[in-house]
Coordinates of C-alpha atoms in Angstrom, one line a residue:
X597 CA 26.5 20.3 -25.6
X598 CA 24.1 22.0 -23.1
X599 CA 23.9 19.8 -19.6
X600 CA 20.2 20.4 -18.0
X601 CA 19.7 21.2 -14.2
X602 CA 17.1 20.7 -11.7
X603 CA 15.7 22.7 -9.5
X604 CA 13.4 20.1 -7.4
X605 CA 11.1 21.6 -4.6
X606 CA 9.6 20.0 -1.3
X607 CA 7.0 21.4 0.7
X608 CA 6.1 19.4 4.1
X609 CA 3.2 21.2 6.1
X610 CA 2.0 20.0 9.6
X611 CA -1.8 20.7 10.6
X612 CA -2.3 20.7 14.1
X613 CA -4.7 18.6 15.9
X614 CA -3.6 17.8 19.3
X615 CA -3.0 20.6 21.7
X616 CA -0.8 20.6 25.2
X617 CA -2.9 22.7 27.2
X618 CA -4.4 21.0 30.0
X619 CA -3.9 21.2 33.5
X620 CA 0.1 20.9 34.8
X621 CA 0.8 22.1 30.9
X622 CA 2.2 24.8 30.3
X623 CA 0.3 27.3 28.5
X624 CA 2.8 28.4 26.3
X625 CA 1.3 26.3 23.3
X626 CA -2.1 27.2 24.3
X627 CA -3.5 29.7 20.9
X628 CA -0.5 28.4 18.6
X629 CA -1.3 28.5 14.8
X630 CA -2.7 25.4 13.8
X631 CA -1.3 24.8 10.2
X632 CA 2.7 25.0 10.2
X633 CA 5.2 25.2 7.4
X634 CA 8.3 23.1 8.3
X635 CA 10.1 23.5 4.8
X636 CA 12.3 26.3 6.2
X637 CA 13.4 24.4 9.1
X638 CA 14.5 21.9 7.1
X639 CA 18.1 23.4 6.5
X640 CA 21.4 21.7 4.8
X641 CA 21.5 19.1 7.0
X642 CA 17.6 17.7 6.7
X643 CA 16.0 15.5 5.3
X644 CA 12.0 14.3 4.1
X645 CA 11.7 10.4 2.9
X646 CA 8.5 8.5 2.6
X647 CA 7.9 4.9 1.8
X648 CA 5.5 3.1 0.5
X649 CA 5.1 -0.8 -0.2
X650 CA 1.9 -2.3 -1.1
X651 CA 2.3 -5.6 0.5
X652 CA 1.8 -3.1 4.0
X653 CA -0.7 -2.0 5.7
X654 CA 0.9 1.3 5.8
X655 CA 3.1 3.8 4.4
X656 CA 5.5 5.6 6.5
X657 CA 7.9 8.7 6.6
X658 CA 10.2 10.2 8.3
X659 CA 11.5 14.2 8.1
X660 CA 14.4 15.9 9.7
X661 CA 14.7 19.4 11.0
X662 CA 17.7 21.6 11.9
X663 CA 16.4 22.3 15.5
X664 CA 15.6 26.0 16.1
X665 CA 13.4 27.8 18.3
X666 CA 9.9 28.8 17.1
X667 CA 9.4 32.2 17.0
X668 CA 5.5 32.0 18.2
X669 CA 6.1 29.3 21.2
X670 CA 9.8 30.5 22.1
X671 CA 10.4 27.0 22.1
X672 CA 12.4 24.1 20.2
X673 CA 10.5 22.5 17.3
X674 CA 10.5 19.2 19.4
X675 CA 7.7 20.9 21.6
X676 CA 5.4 22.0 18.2
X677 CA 4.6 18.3 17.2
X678 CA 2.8 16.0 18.9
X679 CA 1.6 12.4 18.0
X680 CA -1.7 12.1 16.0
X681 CA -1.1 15.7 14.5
X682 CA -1.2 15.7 10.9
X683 CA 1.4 15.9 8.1
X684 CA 1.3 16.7 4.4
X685 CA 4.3 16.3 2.1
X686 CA 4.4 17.2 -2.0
X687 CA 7.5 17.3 -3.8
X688 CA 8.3 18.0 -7.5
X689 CA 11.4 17.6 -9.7
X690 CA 10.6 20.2 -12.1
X691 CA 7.9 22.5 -9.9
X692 CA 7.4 24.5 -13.2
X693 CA 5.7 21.8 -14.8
X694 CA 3.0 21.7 -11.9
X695 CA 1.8 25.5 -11.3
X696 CA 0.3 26.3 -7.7
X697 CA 0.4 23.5 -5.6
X698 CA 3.6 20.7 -5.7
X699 CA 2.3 17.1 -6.4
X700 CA 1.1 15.4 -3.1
X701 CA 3.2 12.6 -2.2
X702 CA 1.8 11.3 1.5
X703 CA -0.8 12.5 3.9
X704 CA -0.5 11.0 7.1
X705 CA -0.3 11.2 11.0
X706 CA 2.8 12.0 13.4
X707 CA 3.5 8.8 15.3
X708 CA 6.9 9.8 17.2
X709 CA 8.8 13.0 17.5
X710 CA 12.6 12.5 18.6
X711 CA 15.3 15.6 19.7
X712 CA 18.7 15.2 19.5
X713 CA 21.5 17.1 20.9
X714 CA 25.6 16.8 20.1
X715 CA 28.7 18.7 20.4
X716 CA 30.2 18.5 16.5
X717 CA 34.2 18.3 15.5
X718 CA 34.3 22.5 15.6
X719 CA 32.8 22.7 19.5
X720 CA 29.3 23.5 18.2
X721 CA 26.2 22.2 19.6
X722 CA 24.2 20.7 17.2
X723 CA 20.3 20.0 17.4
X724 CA 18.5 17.9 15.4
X725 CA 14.3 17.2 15.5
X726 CA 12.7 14.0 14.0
X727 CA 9.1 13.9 13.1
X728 CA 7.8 9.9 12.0
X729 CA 4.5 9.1 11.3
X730 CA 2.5 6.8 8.9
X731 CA -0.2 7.5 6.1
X732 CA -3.9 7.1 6.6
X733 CA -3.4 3.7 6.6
X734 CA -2.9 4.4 10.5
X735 CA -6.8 4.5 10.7
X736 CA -7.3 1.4 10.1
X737 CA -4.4 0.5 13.2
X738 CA -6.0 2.8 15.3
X739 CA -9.3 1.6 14.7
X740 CA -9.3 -1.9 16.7
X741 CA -11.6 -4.4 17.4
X742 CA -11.5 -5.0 21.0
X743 CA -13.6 -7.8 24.0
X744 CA -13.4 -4.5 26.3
X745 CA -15.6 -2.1 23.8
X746 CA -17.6 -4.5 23.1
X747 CA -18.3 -6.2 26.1
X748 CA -20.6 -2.8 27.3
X749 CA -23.0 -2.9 24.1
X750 CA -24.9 -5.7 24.5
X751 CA -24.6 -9.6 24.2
X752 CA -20.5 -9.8 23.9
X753 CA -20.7 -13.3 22.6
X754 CA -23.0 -12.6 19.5
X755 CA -20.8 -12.5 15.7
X756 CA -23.5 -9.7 15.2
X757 CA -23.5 -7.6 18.6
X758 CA -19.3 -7.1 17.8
X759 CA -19.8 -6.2 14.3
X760 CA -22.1 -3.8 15.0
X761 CA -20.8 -2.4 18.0
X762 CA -17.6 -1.3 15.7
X763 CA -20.5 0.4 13.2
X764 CA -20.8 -2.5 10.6
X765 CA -24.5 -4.5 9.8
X766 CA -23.7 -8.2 9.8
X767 CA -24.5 -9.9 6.5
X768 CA -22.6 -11.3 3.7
X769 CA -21.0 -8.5 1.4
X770 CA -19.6 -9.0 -2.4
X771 CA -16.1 -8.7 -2.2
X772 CA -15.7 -5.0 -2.9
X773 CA -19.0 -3.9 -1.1
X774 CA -17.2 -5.4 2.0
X775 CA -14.1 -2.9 2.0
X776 CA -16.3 -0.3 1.1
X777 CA -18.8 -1.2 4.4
X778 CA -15.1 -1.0 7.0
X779 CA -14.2 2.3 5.1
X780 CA -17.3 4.3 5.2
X781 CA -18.7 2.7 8.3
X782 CA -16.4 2.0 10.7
X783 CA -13.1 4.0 9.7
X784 CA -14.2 7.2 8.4
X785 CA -16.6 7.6 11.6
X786 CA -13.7 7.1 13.8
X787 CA -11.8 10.1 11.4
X788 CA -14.8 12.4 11.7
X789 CA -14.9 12.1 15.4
X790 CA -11.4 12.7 15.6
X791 CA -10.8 16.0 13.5
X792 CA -13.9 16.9 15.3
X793 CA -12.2 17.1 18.2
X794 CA -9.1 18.6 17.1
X795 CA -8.0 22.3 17.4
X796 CA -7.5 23.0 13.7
X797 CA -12.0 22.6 13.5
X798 CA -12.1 25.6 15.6
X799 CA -9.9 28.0 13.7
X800 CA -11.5 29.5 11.0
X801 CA -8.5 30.5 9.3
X802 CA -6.8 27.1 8.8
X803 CA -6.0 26.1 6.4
X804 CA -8.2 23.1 4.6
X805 CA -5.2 21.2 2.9
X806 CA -6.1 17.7 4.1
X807 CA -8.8 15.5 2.8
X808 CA -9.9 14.0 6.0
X809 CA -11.5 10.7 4.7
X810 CA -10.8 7.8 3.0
X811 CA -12.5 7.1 -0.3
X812 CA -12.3 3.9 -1.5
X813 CA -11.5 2.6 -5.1
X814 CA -13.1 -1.2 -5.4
X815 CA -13.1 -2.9 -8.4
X816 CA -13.1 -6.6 -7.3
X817 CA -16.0 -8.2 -8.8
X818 CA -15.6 -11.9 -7.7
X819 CA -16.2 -13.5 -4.4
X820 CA -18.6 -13.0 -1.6
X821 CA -17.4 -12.2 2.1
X822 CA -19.1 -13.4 5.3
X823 CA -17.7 -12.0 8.3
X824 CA -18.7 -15.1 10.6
X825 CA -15.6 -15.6 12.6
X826 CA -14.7 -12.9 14.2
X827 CA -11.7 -14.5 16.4
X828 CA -9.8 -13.7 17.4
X829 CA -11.5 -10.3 17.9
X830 CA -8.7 -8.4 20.2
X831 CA -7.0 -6.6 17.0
X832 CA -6.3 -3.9 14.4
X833 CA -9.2 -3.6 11.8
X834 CA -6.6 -3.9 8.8
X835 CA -5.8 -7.6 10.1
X836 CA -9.5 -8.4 10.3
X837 CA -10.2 -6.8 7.0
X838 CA -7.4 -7.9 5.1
X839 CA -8.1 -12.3 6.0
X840 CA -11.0 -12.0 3.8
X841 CA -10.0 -10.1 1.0
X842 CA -8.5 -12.6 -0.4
X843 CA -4.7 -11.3 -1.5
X844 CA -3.3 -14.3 -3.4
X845 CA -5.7 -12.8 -6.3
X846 CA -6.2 -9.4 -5.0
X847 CA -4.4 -6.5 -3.6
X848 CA -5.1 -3.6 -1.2
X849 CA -3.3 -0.7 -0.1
X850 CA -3.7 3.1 0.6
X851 CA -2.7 6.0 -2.1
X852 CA -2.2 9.2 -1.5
X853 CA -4.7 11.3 -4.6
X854 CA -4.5 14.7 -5.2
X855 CA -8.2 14.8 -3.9
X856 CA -7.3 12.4 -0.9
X857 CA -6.2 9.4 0.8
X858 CA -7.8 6.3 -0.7
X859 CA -7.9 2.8 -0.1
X860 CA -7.4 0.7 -3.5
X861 CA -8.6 -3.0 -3.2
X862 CA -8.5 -4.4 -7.1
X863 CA -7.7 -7.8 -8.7
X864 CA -3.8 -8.1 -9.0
X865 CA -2.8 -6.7 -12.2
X866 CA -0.5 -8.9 -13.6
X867 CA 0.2 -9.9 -17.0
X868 CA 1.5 -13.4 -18.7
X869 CA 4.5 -13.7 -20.5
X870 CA 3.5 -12.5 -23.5
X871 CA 2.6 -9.2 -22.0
X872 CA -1.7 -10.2 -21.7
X873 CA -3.0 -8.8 -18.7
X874 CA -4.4 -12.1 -16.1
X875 CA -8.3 -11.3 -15.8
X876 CA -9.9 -13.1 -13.2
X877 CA -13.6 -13.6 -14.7
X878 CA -15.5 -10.2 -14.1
X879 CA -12.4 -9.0 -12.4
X880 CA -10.0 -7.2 -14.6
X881 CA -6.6 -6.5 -14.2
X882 CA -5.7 -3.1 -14.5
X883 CA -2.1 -1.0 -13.3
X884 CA -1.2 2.7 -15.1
X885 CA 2.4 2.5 -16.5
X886 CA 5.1 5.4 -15.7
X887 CA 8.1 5.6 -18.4
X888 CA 11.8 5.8 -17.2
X889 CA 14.9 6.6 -19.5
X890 CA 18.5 5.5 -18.9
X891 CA 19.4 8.8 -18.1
X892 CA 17.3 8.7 -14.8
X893 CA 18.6 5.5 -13.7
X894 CA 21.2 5.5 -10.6
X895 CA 21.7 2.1 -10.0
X896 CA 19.7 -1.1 -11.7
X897 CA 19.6 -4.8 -10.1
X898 CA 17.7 -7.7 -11.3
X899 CA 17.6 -10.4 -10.6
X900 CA 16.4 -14.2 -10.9
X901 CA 15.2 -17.1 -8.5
X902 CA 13.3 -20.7 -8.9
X903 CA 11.7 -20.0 -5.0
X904 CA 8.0 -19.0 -5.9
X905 CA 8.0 -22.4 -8.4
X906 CA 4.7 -24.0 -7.9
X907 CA 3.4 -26.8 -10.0
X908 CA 0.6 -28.4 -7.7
X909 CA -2.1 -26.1 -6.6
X910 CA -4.8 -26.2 -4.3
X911 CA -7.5 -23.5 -3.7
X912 CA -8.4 -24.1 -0.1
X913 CA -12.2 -24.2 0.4
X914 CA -12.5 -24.8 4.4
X915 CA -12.9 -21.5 5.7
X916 CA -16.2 -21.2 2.9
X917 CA -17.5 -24.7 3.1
X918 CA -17.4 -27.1 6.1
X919 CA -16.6 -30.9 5.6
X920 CA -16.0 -30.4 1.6
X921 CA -12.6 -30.0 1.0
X922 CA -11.5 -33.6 0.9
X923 CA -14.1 -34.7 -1.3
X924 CA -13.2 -31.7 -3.7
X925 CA -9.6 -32.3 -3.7
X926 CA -9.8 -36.1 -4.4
X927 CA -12.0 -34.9 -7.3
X928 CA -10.1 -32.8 -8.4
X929 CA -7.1 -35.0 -8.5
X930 CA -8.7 -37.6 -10.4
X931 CA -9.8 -34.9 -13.3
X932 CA -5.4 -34.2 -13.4
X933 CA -7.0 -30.7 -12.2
X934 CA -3.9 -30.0 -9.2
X935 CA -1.2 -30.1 -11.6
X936 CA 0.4 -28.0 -14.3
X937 CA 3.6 -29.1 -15.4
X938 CA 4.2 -26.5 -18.0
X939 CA 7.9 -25.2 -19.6
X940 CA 8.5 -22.9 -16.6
X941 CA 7.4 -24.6 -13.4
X942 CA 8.0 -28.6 -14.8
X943 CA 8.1 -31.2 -11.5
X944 CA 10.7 -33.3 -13.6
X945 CA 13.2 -29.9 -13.9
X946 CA 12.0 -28.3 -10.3
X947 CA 10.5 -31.1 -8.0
X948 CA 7.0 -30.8 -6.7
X949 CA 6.3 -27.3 -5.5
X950 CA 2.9 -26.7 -3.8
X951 CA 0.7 -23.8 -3.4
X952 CA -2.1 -24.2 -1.0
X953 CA -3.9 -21.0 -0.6
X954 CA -7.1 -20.7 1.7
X955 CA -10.2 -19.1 -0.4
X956 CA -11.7 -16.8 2.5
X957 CA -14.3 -15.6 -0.3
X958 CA -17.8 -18.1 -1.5
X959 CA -18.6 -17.8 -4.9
X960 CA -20.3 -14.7 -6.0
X961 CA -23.5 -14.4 -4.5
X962 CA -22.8 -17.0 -2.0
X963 CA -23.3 -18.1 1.8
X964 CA -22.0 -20.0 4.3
X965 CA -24.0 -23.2 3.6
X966 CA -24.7 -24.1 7.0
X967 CA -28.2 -25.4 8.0
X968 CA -29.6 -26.0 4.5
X969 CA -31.5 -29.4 3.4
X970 CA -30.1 -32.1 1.6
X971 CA -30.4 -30.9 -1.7
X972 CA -29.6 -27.6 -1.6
X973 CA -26.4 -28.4 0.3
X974 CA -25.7 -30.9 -2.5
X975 CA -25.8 -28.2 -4.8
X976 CA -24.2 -25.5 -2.5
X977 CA -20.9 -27.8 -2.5
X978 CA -21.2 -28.3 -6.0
X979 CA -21.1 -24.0 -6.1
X980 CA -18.1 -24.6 -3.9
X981 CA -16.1 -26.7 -6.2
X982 CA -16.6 -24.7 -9.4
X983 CA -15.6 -21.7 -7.4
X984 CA -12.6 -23.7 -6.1
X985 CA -11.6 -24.1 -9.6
X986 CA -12.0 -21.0 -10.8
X987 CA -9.6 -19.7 -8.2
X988 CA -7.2 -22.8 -8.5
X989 CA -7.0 -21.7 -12.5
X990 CA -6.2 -18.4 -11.6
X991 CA -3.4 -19.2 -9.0
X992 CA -2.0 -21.3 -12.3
X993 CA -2.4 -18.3 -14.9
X994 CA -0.7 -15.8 -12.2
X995 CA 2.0 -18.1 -10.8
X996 CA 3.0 -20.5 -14.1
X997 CA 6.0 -18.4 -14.8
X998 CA 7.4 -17.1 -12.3
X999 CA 10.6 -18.1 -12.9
X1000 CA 11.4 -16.3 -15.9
X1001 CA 10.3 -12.7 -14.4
X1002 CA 12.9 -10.9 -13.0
X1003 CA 12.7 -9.1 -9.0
X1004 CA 14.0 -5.3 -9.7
X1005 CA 15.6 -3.0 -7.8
X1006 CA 16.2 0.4 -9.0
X1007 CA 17.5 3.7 -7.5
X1008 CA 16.7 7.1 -10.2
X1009 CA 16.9 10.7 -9.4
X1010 CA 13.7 11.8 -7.7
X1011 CA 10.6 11.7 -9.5
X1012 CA 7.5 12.0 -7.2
X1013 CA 5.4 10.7 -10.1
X1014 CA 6.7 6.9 -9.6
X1015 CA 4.2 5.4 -7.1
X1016 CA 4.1 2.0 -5.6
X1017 CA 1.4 0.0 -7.7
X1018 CA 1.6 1.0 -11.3
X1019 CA 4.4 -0.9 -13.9
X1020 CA 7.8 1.1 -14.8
X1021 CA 8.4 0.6 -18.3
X1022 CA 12.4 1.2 -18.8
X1023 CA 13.8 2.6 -21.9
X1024 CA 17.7 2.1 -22.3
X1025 CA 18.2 2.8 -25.7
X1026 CA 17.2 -0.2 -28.4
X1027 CA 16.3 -2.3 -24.7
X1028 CA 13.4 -2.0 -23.4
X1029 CA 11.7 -4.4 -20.2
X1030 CA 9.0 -3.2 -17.3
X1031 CA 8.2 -4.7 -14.0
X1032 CA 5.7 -4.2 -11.5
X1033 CA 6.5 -1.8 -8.3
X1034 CA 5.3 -3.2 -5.1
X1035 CA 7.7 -0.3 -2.9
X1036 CA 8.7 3.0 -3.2
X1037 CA 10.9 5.3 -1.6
X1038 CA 11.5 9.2 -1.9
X1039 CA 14.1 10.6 -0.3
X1040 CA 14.8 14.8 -0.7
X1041 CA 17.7 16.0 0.7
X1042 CA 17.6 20.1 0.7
X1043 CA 20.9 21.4 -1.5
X1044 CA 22.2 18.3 -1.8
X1045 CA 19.8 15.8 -3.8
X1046 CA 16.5 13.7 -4.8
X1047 CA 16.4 10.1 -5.2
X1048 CA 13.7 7.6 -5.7
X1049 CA 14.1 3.9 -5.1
X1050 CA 11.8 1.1 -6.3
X1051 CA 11.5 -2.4 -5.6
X1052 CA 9.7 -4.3 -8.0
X1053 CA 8.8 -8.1 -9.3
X1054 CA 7.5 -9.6 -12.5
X1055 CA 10.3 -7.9 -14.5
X1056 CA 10.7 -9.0 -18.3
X1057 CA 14.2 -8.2 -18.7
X1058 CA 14.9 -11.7 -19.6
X1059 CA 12.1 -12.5 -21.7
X1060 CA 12.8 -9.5 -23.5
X1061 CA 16.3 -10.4 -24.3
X1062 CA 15.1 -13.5 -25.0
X1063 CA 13.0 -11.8 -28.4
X1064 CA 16.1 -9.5 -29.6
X1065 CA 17.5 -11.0 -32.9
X1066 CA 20.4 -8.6 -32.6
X1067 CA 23.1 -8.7 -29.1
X1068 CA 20.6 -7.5 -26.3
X1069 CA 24.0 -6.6 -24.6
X1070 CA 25.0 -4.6 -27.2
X1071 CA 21.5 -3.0 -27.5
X1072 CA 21.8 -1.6 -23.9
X1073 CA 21.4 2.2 -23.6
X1074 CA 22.1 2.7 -27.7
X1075 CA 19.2 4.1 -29.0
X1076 CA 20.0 3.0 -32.7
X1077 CA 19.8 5.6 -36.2
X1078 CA 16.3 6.4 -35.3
X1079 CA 16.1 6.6 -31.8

């Protein structure tokens, strides 16, 4: 019986950007390289994790160096980093399978360097640096919408003099046109300035390992954004951006490409219980799949709850449509349109559960509605409505069954290929059940191991089991005569 090995790699590279040279500075650091392997720092006792959940606005990781003192600078690692330099991390299980460079796991930005210093059982000193940062995501943070910028660029009270101070023409976008306009207008400016201005631009021999803007992957074809109320206006542009994409049907997040950083903004990509994926009209629903065998798994935990039950739902149409929304929703109530008692989510088994999400989107190709004549406003609520129901019909398709899919948490040995966002199909012999991963974390521990943890929802473990004729206990992790 042969027993097969591993020989998993990690590379984590930091690109210089800020430098400590001005005056009361020493100018040790002045003319330091500007691209900087840490991997052989790392030593026995370090340490490179990375997480990355889809529900936030950013990813984040963290990386641990035995302390030593840099040959070039004569000084400890804690005086090479500094916030706002950059950071690169790929790791690989099996590096043969990916000649040259390892897979890219997370591009991002130092937030916080930390030095440690202890006397160990043996009378040693021991010295330990830790570098934390977040992915590009951290843009969209730094970028933020502020009175005091504004304030010097013209009327501070106009909707349109703020937007277009931060870079952006005020007008109504379609959905994905609207993430696109932040991205390539207001975000990747602020990027371009930066790197401008950082000492890597000037040396010729850096190396260009970071893709330095955000590209953006939109396929949201529903809804229309206006971006009339701006307040309050003294935030992050993430927590402006993300009220009006609308993420009880849709999704946004950063991921890390082997050509880049880019920002994702899709309809959720969910799928019923028969395995259909949930389109939402010219939106489709759309995730890549990764396979996993029991022989990768660690640890497994699944579980069950009744607490996202809904049975009554309302599609909020105030922030798109003034004075309409308790006309709509007595309307809707006397069509029996507010309620689904179906098998899974039944008010005589669960009570009444409501969901009352606010729509932050009009109808494709819509307005605001304010100012027009009698008749077209007539016909501008009636818009309203049938937008209000197409929403309200999708909250039902997405949330009908929620109590039959299973939350997941699952710990496997490393594989840098599981990213948050795509569904993990488990094999375990004759069993087999996926779920969706919202968060995952990769932690590499030189000499010592590689683990990956994910957190996923809308498992089918149970409505798998559920189809077996034979014992699905039984079935677990035996493969069968064929396999």
């Amino acid at each position: 019986m042969s027993v097969r090995t591993y020989t998993p790699q990690v590379k984590v590279t930091l690109m210089k950007n800020i430098r400590r040279d001005e005056a009361g500075v020493s100018k040790r650091y002045t003319g330091a390289r500007t691209t900087v392997d840490l991997t052989p720092f790392l030593g026995e006792n370090g340490a490179v994790t990375t997480h990355k959940s889809i529900l936030a606005p950013m990813g984040q990781f963290s990386i641990t160096l035995t302390d030593q003192r840099d040959g070039q600078t004569q000084d400890t690692l804690y005086a090479m980093a500094e916030p706002m330099d950059s950071i690169e991390i790929r790791m690989a299980r099996e590096p043969h399978k990916t000649p040259g460079e390892l897979p890219i796991v997370m591009r991002g930005f130092v937030t916080q360097v930390h030095r440690s210093e202890s006397m160990g059982p043996n009378g040693r000193p021991q010295r330990q640096v830790v570098i934390e940062g977040a992915d590009y995501g951290l843009a969209f943070a730094r970028v933020r919408l502020t009175w005091l910028e504004a304030a010097g660029t013209g009327d501070a009270l106009s909707n349109f003099a703020r937007l277009e101070a931060a870079g952006m023409p005020f007008r109504s976008y379609p959905a994905s046109d609207f993430v696109r306009e932040i991205t390539h207008s207001v975000i990747n400016p602020w990027l371009e300035e930066f790197f401008a201005r950082s000492i890597g631009s000037a040396d010729p021999n850096a190396t260009p390992s970071v893709e330095r803007l955000i590209g953006v992957d939109a396929t949201v074809n529903e809804g229309t954004v206006n971006p009339f109320g701006v307040n309050p206006y003294d935030r992050p542009a993430w927590e402006w951006m993300v009220e009006r994409c609308d993420l009880a049907w849709n999704e946004l997040f950063i991921e890390d490409r082997e050509d880049g950083p880019v920002l994702v903004y899709r309809a959720l990509p969910f799928k019923d219980i028969n395995g259909h994926w949930i389109d939402q009209g010219a939106s489709k629903a759309m995730a890549g799949t990764i396979g996993v065998t029991d022989d990768a798994i660690v640890s497994l935990d699944v579980s069950r709850s009744d607490a996202n039950v809904a049975n009554i739902y309302w599609a909020n149409p105030s922030a798109v449509s003034l004075n309409t929304e308790g006309s709509q929703k007595a309307a809707a109530f006397q069509l029996g349109d507010l309620i689904e008692d179906g098998p899974n989510s039944a008010r005589a088994l669960y009570g009444a559960r409501v969901m009352d999400v606010v729509m932050s989107q009009a109808h494709t190709g819509g307005g605001r509605g304010v100012g027009l004549p009698a008749s077209e406003a007539t016909a501008f609520a009636e818009s309203i409505a049938g937008w209000a129901k197409v929403r309200r019909d999708a909250l039902k398709a997405i949330n009908r069954d929620n109590v039959a899919f299973e939350d997941v948490s699952m710990t496997l040995r490393g594989d840098e290929g599981i990213r948050a966002g795509n569904y993990i199909r488990v094999n375990r012999g004759g069993f087999r059940f996926e779920f969706y991963a919202q968060a995952v974390s990769h932690e590499f521990r030189p000499f010592q191991g590689f683990t990956t943890s994910v957190q996923g929802i809308r498992g089918t473990g149970l409505i798998e089991r559920s189809k077996m004729p034979a014992s699905p206990y039984a079935t677990e992790g035996r493969a069968g005569a064929y396999g």
